[in-house]
Amino acid sequence: MARLRLTLAYDGTDFAGWQIQAAGGGRTVQGCLEEALATLCGRAVRVHGAGRTDSGVHALAQVAHVDVPEHRAGLPWGKALTALLPKDVAVTEARLVAPDFHSRFDATGKEYRYTLWTRPGHVLPWRRPYVWDVGRYGALDVAAMEACAGLFVGEHDFAAFQNAGTDVHSTVRRVWDVSRLAGTGPDETVWRFHGEGFLKQMVRNLMGALVAVGRGKATPEDVAALLAAGDRRRAPGTAPAQGLCLHAVEYGAPGLGDKPAEPAGSTP
Amino acid sequence: MARLRLTLAYDGTDFAGWQIQAAGGGRTVQGCLEEALATLCGRAVRVHGAGRTDSGVHALAQVAHVDVPEHRAGLPWGKALTALLPKDVAVTEARLVAPDFHSRFDATGKEYRYTLWTRPGHVLPWRRPYVWDVGRYGALDVAAMEACAGLFVGEHDFAAFQNAGTDVHSTVRRVWDVSRLAGTGPDETVWRFHGEGFLKQMVRNLMGALVAVGRGKATPEDVAALLAAGDRRRAPGTAPAQGLCLHAVEYGAPGLGDKPAEPAGSTP
């Protein structure tokens, strides 16, 4: 057995998320990857991803590991897998790692990016699958959004920003950075979410709260109270999936606010 | 009758080009637009576009005109049409114009942009429909490409860069600028083609020649000789459609090398 570490870029538009579903549950990235790997390995294999992206969520650098037969270890995995995979997934890096490497348990940080379409008027057709159209709401109050973003930084109980459906031991997470980046064009604004880990739909819920504050539907003080109370039912809505991209998964010493090494390529 | 001038953005991926085809010829932008207009006008109408984009070619700001019934002139055309159109087309501007305005005959200049994927390795999945992957050819000789681009500027007989299939009176065209822009990311390079007008597939043929020069398959001198000889059969191949975008159509005093007003939004 040889353990392989894969870095994957995918367009989440036509996937029912990362994780294999029960029969009939739709096309998944993990499913496509396992199918391609089975062809190259000559037998079924199980892929372990660093995180489960939701349906419609994209990834620039998802990380996964898989055990492949020793005698196949030398294959040019990146090229071979990308050739077999559908065109909305690419393996951007493949390398052999120590047999105890674990894509999920060894991850020390994650970075997500969320893209807002902030120009009034229509979203350009080719940007629709990658942005949340908030341009229709008029100009957002960026100063209030940045004040709100500051509330999320640090170690907090994010129970109010977790969607139901996952059993977790603790809803406390450490967040290193929530900040606005320069957008990909004059029409868009990208938000960065960098932390040790995130709860289910937590990034989309944080983004939903930031936009509510930007629109004047809530104040940073409301959000501070919500964070303290831990009550999801009082929280603003969840931001749509298509604006979100898993930008990087980090290993090694935790980033503690440092900017992670930039993966090659750009957020969709 | 009232004449309407429309500016359209579309993702060419799933279109058989701009122009309506003979029966069974596939989905076209003009066809979709005429269908939406017929709904709003209560009768069939004919749309006239500034230029015919090929199958797979995108547009940030295609321009078209159409005559609509006088009593419907006051409709909020942009919103109403975009609501009826499929999601890969949007009307970004709609306004009433003089009844003698003609989208094609009045156009005094056009700008196209062509996007190359220049990083070695895989094209990111979400960029595939919008770029030509030349990263696989290794680093291009940019200085040679820029020297070659300079040959295209000015008034020339572009017979060697016209694809067969269109009857034109003259193959002479005036080109104001062919230059490399900063790309949308670290992985891409965008080329700008700005001129009075272009022959059928001329921009894709110029781009094909530029890449051949960048790869060392031809020299700028070869291209100069080709331009002088006017023989398409000796020219390098045509660049693929999906990298191309009709960026702007200009009206009024010809640009003569001036940068046109930047349309809102970005090339795909």
mmCIF file of N, CA, C and O in Angstrom, chain A residues 211-258:
data_model
loop_
_atom_site.group_PDB
_atom_site.id
_atom_site.type_symbol
_atom_site.label_atom_id
_atom_site.label_comp_id
_atom_site.label_asym_id
_atom_site.label_seq_id
_atom_site.Cartn_x
_atom_site.Cartn_y
_atom_site.Cartn_z
ATOM 1 N N VAL A 211 -23.647 40.228 5.305
ATOM 2 C CA VAL A 211 -24.474 40.919 4.307
ATOM 3 C C VAL A 211 -25.685 41.577 4.987
ATOM 4 O O VAL A 211 -26.060 42.705 4.644
ATOM 5 N N ALA A 212 -26.270 40.895 5.971
ATOM 6 C CA ALA A 212 -27.391 41.501 6.701
ATOM 7 C C ALA A 212 -26.951 42.807 7.352
ATOM 8 O O ALA A 212 -27.673 43.812 7.321
ATOM 9 N N VAL A 213 -25.746 42.806 7.896
ATOM 10 C CA VAL A 213 -25.205 44.023 8.502
ATOM 11 C C VAL A 213 -24.930 45.073 7.415
ATOM 12 O O VAL A 213 -25.253 46.259 7.582
ATOM 13 N N GLY A 214 -24.377 44.650 6.291
ATOM 14 C CA GLY A 214 -24.093 45.566 5.185
ATOM 15 C C GLY A 214 -25.358 46.232 4.655
ATOM 16 O O GLY A 214 -25.334 47.374 4.216
ATOM 17 N N ARG A 215 -26.470 45.496 4.732
ATOM 18 C CA ARG A 215 -27.748 46.031 4.243
ATOM 19 C C ARG A 215 -28.489 46.828 5.307
ATOM 20 O O ARG A 215 -29.570 47.350 5.037
ATOM 21 N N GLY A 216 -27.952 46.873 6.517
ATOM 22 C CA GLY A 216 -28.627 47.602 7.584
ATOM 23 C C GLY A 216 -29.771 46.815 8.216
ATOM 24 O O GLY A 216 -30.571 47.372 8.973
ATOM 25 N N LYS A 217 -29.845 45.511 7.916
ATOM 26 C CA LYS A 217 -30.900 44.673 8.504
ATOM 27 C C LYS A 217 -30.532 44.244 9.919
ATOM 28 O O LYS A 217 -31.364 43.723 10.664
ATOM 29 N N ALA A 218 -29.266 44.363 10.245
ATOM 30 C CA ALA A 218 -28.779 44.020 11.581
ATOM 31 C C ALA A 218 -27.572 44.904 11.855
ATOM 32 O O ALA A 218 -26.947 45.398 10.917
ATOM 33 N N THR A 219 -27.270 45.108 13.121
ATOM 34 C CA THR A 219 -26.081 45.903 13.475
ATOM 35 C C THR A 219 -24.992 44.939 13.963
ATOM 36 O O THR A 219 -25.296 43.800 14.357
ATOM 37 N N PRO A 220 -23.749 45.389 13.979
ATOM 38 C CA PRO A 220 -22.699 44.551 14.573
ATOM 39 C C PRO A 220 -23.050 44.169 16.012
ATOM 40 O O PRO A 220 -22.746 43.052 16.443
ATOM 41 N N GLU A 221 -23.731 45.053 16.724
ATOM 42 C CA GLU A 221 -24.128 44.754 18.098
ATOM 43 C C GLU A 221 -25.123 43.590 18.134
ATOM 44 O O GLU A 221 -25.043 42.711 19.004
ATOM 45 N N ASP A 222 -26.062 43.575 17.196
ATOM 46 C CA ASP A 222 -27.000 42.444 17.099
ATOM 47 C C ASP A 222 -26.239 41.135 16.916
ATOM 48 O O ASP A 222 -26.568 40.106 17.512
ATOM 49 N N VAL A 223 -25.237 41.192 16.046
ATOM 50 C CA VAL A 223 -24.480 39.976 15.737
ATOM 51 C C VAL A 223 -23.655 39.552 16.958
ATOM 52 O O VAL A 223 -23.556 38.355 17.259
ATOM 53 N N ALA A 224 -23.112 40.517 17.677
ATOM 54 C CA ALA A 224 -22.357 40.200 18.904
ATOM 55 C C ALA A 224 -23.280 39.503 19.912
ATOM 56 O O ALA A 224 -22.897 38.507 20.540
ATOM 57 N N ALA A 225 -24.502 40.011 20.030
ATOM 58 C CA ALA A 225 -25.467 39.420 20.974
ATOM 59 C C ALA A 225 -25.837 38.000 20.551
ATOM 60 O O ALA A 225 -25.952 37.087 21.372
ATOM 61 N N LEU A 226 -25.993 37.827 19.257
ATOM 62 C CA LEU A 226 -26.332 36.529 18.673
ATOM 63 C C LEU A 226 -25.231 35.503 18.936
ATOM 64 O O LEU A 226 -25.494 34.355 19.313
ATOM 65 N N LEU A 227 -24.005 35.929 18.705
ATOM 66 C CA LEU A 227 -22.837 35.071 18.932
ATOM 67 C C LEU A 227 -22.816 34.645 20.401
ATOM 68 O O LEU A 227 -22.601 33.472 20.718
ATOM 69 N N ALA A 228 -23.095 35.592 21.297
ATOM 70 C CA ALA A 228 -23.088 35.306 22.743
ATOM 71 C C ALA A 228 -24.240 34.370 23.124
ATOM 72 O O ALA A 228 -24.068 33.463 23.941
ATOM 73 N N ALA A 229 -25.415 34.577 22.496
ATOM 74 C CA ALA A 229 -26.596 33.786 22.862
ATOM 75 C C ALA A 229 -26.558 32.379 22.252
ATOM 76 O O ALA A 229 -27.141 31.450 22.792
ATOM 77 N N GLY A 230 -25.885 32.254 21.100
ATOM 78 C CA GLY A 230 -25.749 30.923 20.496
ATOM 79 C C GLY A 230 -27.040 30.370 19.928
ATOM 80 O O GLY A 230 -27.203 29.155 19.832
ATOM 81 N N ASP A 231 -27.951 31.243 19.541
ATOM 82 C CA ASP A 231 -29.247 30.767 19.063
ATOM 83 C C ASP A 231 -29.383 30.952 17.547
ATOM 84 O O ASP A 231 -29.637 32.045 17.054
ATOM 85 N N ARG A 232 -29.262 29.856 16.821
ATOM 86 C CA ARG A 232 -29.316 29.880 15.357
ATOM 87 C C ARG A 232 -30.640 30.442 14.834
ATOM 88 O O ARG A 232 -30.692 31.085 13.793
ATOM 89 N N ARG A 233 -31.721 30.196 15.565
ATOM 90 C CA ARG A 233 -33.041 30.605 15.055
ATOM 91 C C ARG A 233 -33.161 32.114 14.891
ATOM 92 O O ARG A 233 -33.963 32.588 14.112
ATOM 93 N N ARG A 234 -32.335 32.872 15.630
ATOM 94 C CA ARG A 234 -32.408 34.330 15.541
ATOM 95 C C ARG A 234 -31.396 34.890 14.522
ATOM 96 O O ARG A 234 -31.338 36.106 14.307
ATOM 97 N N ALA A 235 -30.612 34.019 13.923
ATOM 98 C CA ALA A 235 -29.530 34.483 13.042
ATOM 99 C C ALA A 235 -30.041 34.798 11.634
ATOM 100 O O ALA A 235 -31.049 34.243 11.193
ATOM 101 N N PRO A 236 -29.351 35.706 10.928
ATOM 102 C CA PRO A 236 -29.714 35.981 9.532
ATOM 103 C C PRO A 236 -29.558 34.729 8.676
ATOM 104 O O PRO A 236 -28.945 33.744 9.101
ATOM 105 N N GLY A 237 -30.113 34.775 7.475
ATOM 106 C CA GLY A 237 -30.106 33.607 6.593
ATOM 107 C C GLY A 237 -28.715 33.186 6.145
ATOM 108 O O GLY A 237 -27.730 33.921 6.305
ATOM 109 N N THR A 238 -28.657 31.984 5.589
ATOM 110 C CA THR A 238 -27.426 31.386 5.095
ATOM 111 C C THR A 238 -27.128 31.933 3.691
ATOM 112 O O THR A 238 -28.019 31.988 2.857
ATOM 113 N N ALA A 239 -25.897 32.323 3.450
ATOM 114 C CA ALA A 239 -25.524 32.798 2.108
ATOM 115 C C ALA A 239 -25.571 31.623 1.130
ATOM 116 O O ALA A 239 -25.259 30.487 1.501
ATOM 117 N N PRO A 240 -25.958 31.867 -0.124
ATOM 118 C CA PRO A 240 -26.063 30.753 -1.074
ATOM 119 C C PRO A 240 -24.722 30.062 -1.338
ATOM 120 O O PRO A 240 -23.652 30.670 -1.239
ATOM 121 N N ALA A 241 -24.811 28.790 -1.671
ATOM 122 C CA ALA A 241 -23.614 27.947 -1.818
ATOM 123 C C ALA A 241 -22.679 28.430 -2.920
ATOM 124 O O ALA A 241 -21.454 28.378 -2.781
ATOM 125 N N GLN A 242 -23.241 28.907 -4.027
ATOM 126 C CA GLN A 242 -22.397 29.101 -5.214
ATOM 127 C C GLN A 242 -21.327 30.178 -5.067
ATOM 128 O O GLN A 242 -20.372 30.194 -5.826
ATOM 129 N N GLY A 243 -21.451 31.064 -4.070
ATOM 130 C CA GLY A 243 -20.416 32.087 -3.880
ATOM 131 C C GLY A 243 -19.190 31.570 -3.157
ATOM 132 O O GLY A 243 -18.162 32.249 -3.100
ATOM 133 N N LEU A 244 -19.309 30.359 -2.587
ATOM 134 C CA LEU A 244 -18.258 29.854 -1.689
ATOM 135 C C LEU A 244 -17.252 28.957 -2.392
ATOM 136 O O LEU A 244 -17.608 28.152 -3.241
ATOM 137 N N CYS A 245 -15.990 29.113 -1.988
ATOM 138 C CA CYS A 245 -14.915 28.262 -2.519
ATOM 139 C C CYS A 245 -13.965 27.872 -1.398
ATOM 140 O O CYS A 245 -13.497 28.732 -0.650
ATOM 141 N N LEU A 246 -13.688 26.583 -1.290
ATOM 142 C CA LEU A 246 -12.650 26.101 -0.368
ATOM 143 C C LEU A 246 -11.315 26.450 -1.028
ATOM 144 O O LEU A 246 -10.929 25.855 -2.029
ATOM 145 N N HIS A 247 -10.647 27.436 -0.466
ATOM 146 C CA HIS A 247 -9.470 28.019 -1.128
ATOM 147 C C HIS A 247 -8.188 27.239 -0.808
ATOM 148 O O HIS A 247 -7.332 27.075 -1.662
ATOM 149 N N ALA A 248 -8.058 26.797 0.429
ATOM 150 C CA ALA A 248 -6.837 26.077 0.809
ATOM 151 C C ALA A 248 -7.074 25.271 2.075
ATOM 152 O O ALA A 248 -7.875 25.656 2.926
ATOM 153 N N VAL A 249 -6.369 24.156 2.189
ATOM 154 C CA VAL A 249 -6.327 23.387 3.428
ATOM 155 C C VAL A 249 -4.867 23.398 3.861
ATOM 156 O O VAL A 249 -3.970 23.163 3.047
ATOM 157 N N GLU A 250 -4.641 23.702 5.130
ATOM 158 C CA GLU A 250 -3.262 23.840 5.610
ATOM 159 C C GLU A 250 -2.879 22.684 6.528
ATOM 160 O O GLU A 250 -3.712 22.177 7.286
ATOM 161 N N TYR A 251 -1.609 22.335 6.457
ATOM 162 C CA TYR A 251 -1.046 21.295 7.321
ATOM 163 C C TYR A 251 0.190 21.880 7.984
ATOM 164 O O TYR A 251 0.699 22.907 7.559
ATOM 165 N N GLY A 252 0.670 21.242 9.028
ATOM 166 C CA GLY A 252 1.852 21.760 9.713
ATOM 167 C C GLY A 252 1.437 22.727 10.798
ATOM 168 O O GLY A 252 0.282 22.744 11.229
ATOM 169 N N ALA A 253 2.379 23.555 11.226
ATOM 170 C CA ALA A 253 2.125 24.460 12.348
ATOM 171 C C ALA A 253 0.939 25.364 12.020
ATOM 172 O O ALA A 253 0.873 25.937 10.942
ATOM 173 N N PRO A 254 -0.008 25.483 12.966
ATOM 174 C CA PRO A 254 -1.192 26.304 12.693
ATOM 175 C C PRO A 254 -0.805 27.726 12.303
ATOM 176 O O PRO A 254 0.173 28.271 12.793
ATOM 177 N N GLY A 255 -1.625 28.300 11.411
ATOM 178 C CA GLY A 255 -1.306 29.597 10.815
ATOM 179 C C GLY A 255 -1.362 30.767 11.777
ATOM 180 O O GLY A 255 -0.652 31.746 11.619
ATOM 181 N N LEU A 256 -2.216 30.679 12.786
ATOM 182 C CA LEU A 256 -2.332 31.743 13.785
ATOM 183 C C LEU A 256 -2.283 33.140 13.183
ATOM 184 O O LEU A 256 -1.541 34.003 13.623
ATOM 185 N N GLY A 257 -3.092 33.300 12.158
ATOM 186 C CA GLY A 257 -3.209 34.629 11.574
ATOM 187 C C GLY A 257 -2.300 34.857 10.384
ATOM 188 O O GLY A 257 -2.470 35.812 9.642
ATOM 189 N N ASP A 258 -1.313 34.004 10.207
ATOM 190 C CA ASP A 258 -0.456 34.149 9.029
ATOM 191 C C ASP A 258 -1.253 33.840 7.780
ATOM 192 O O ASP A 258 -2.149 33.005 7.784
#
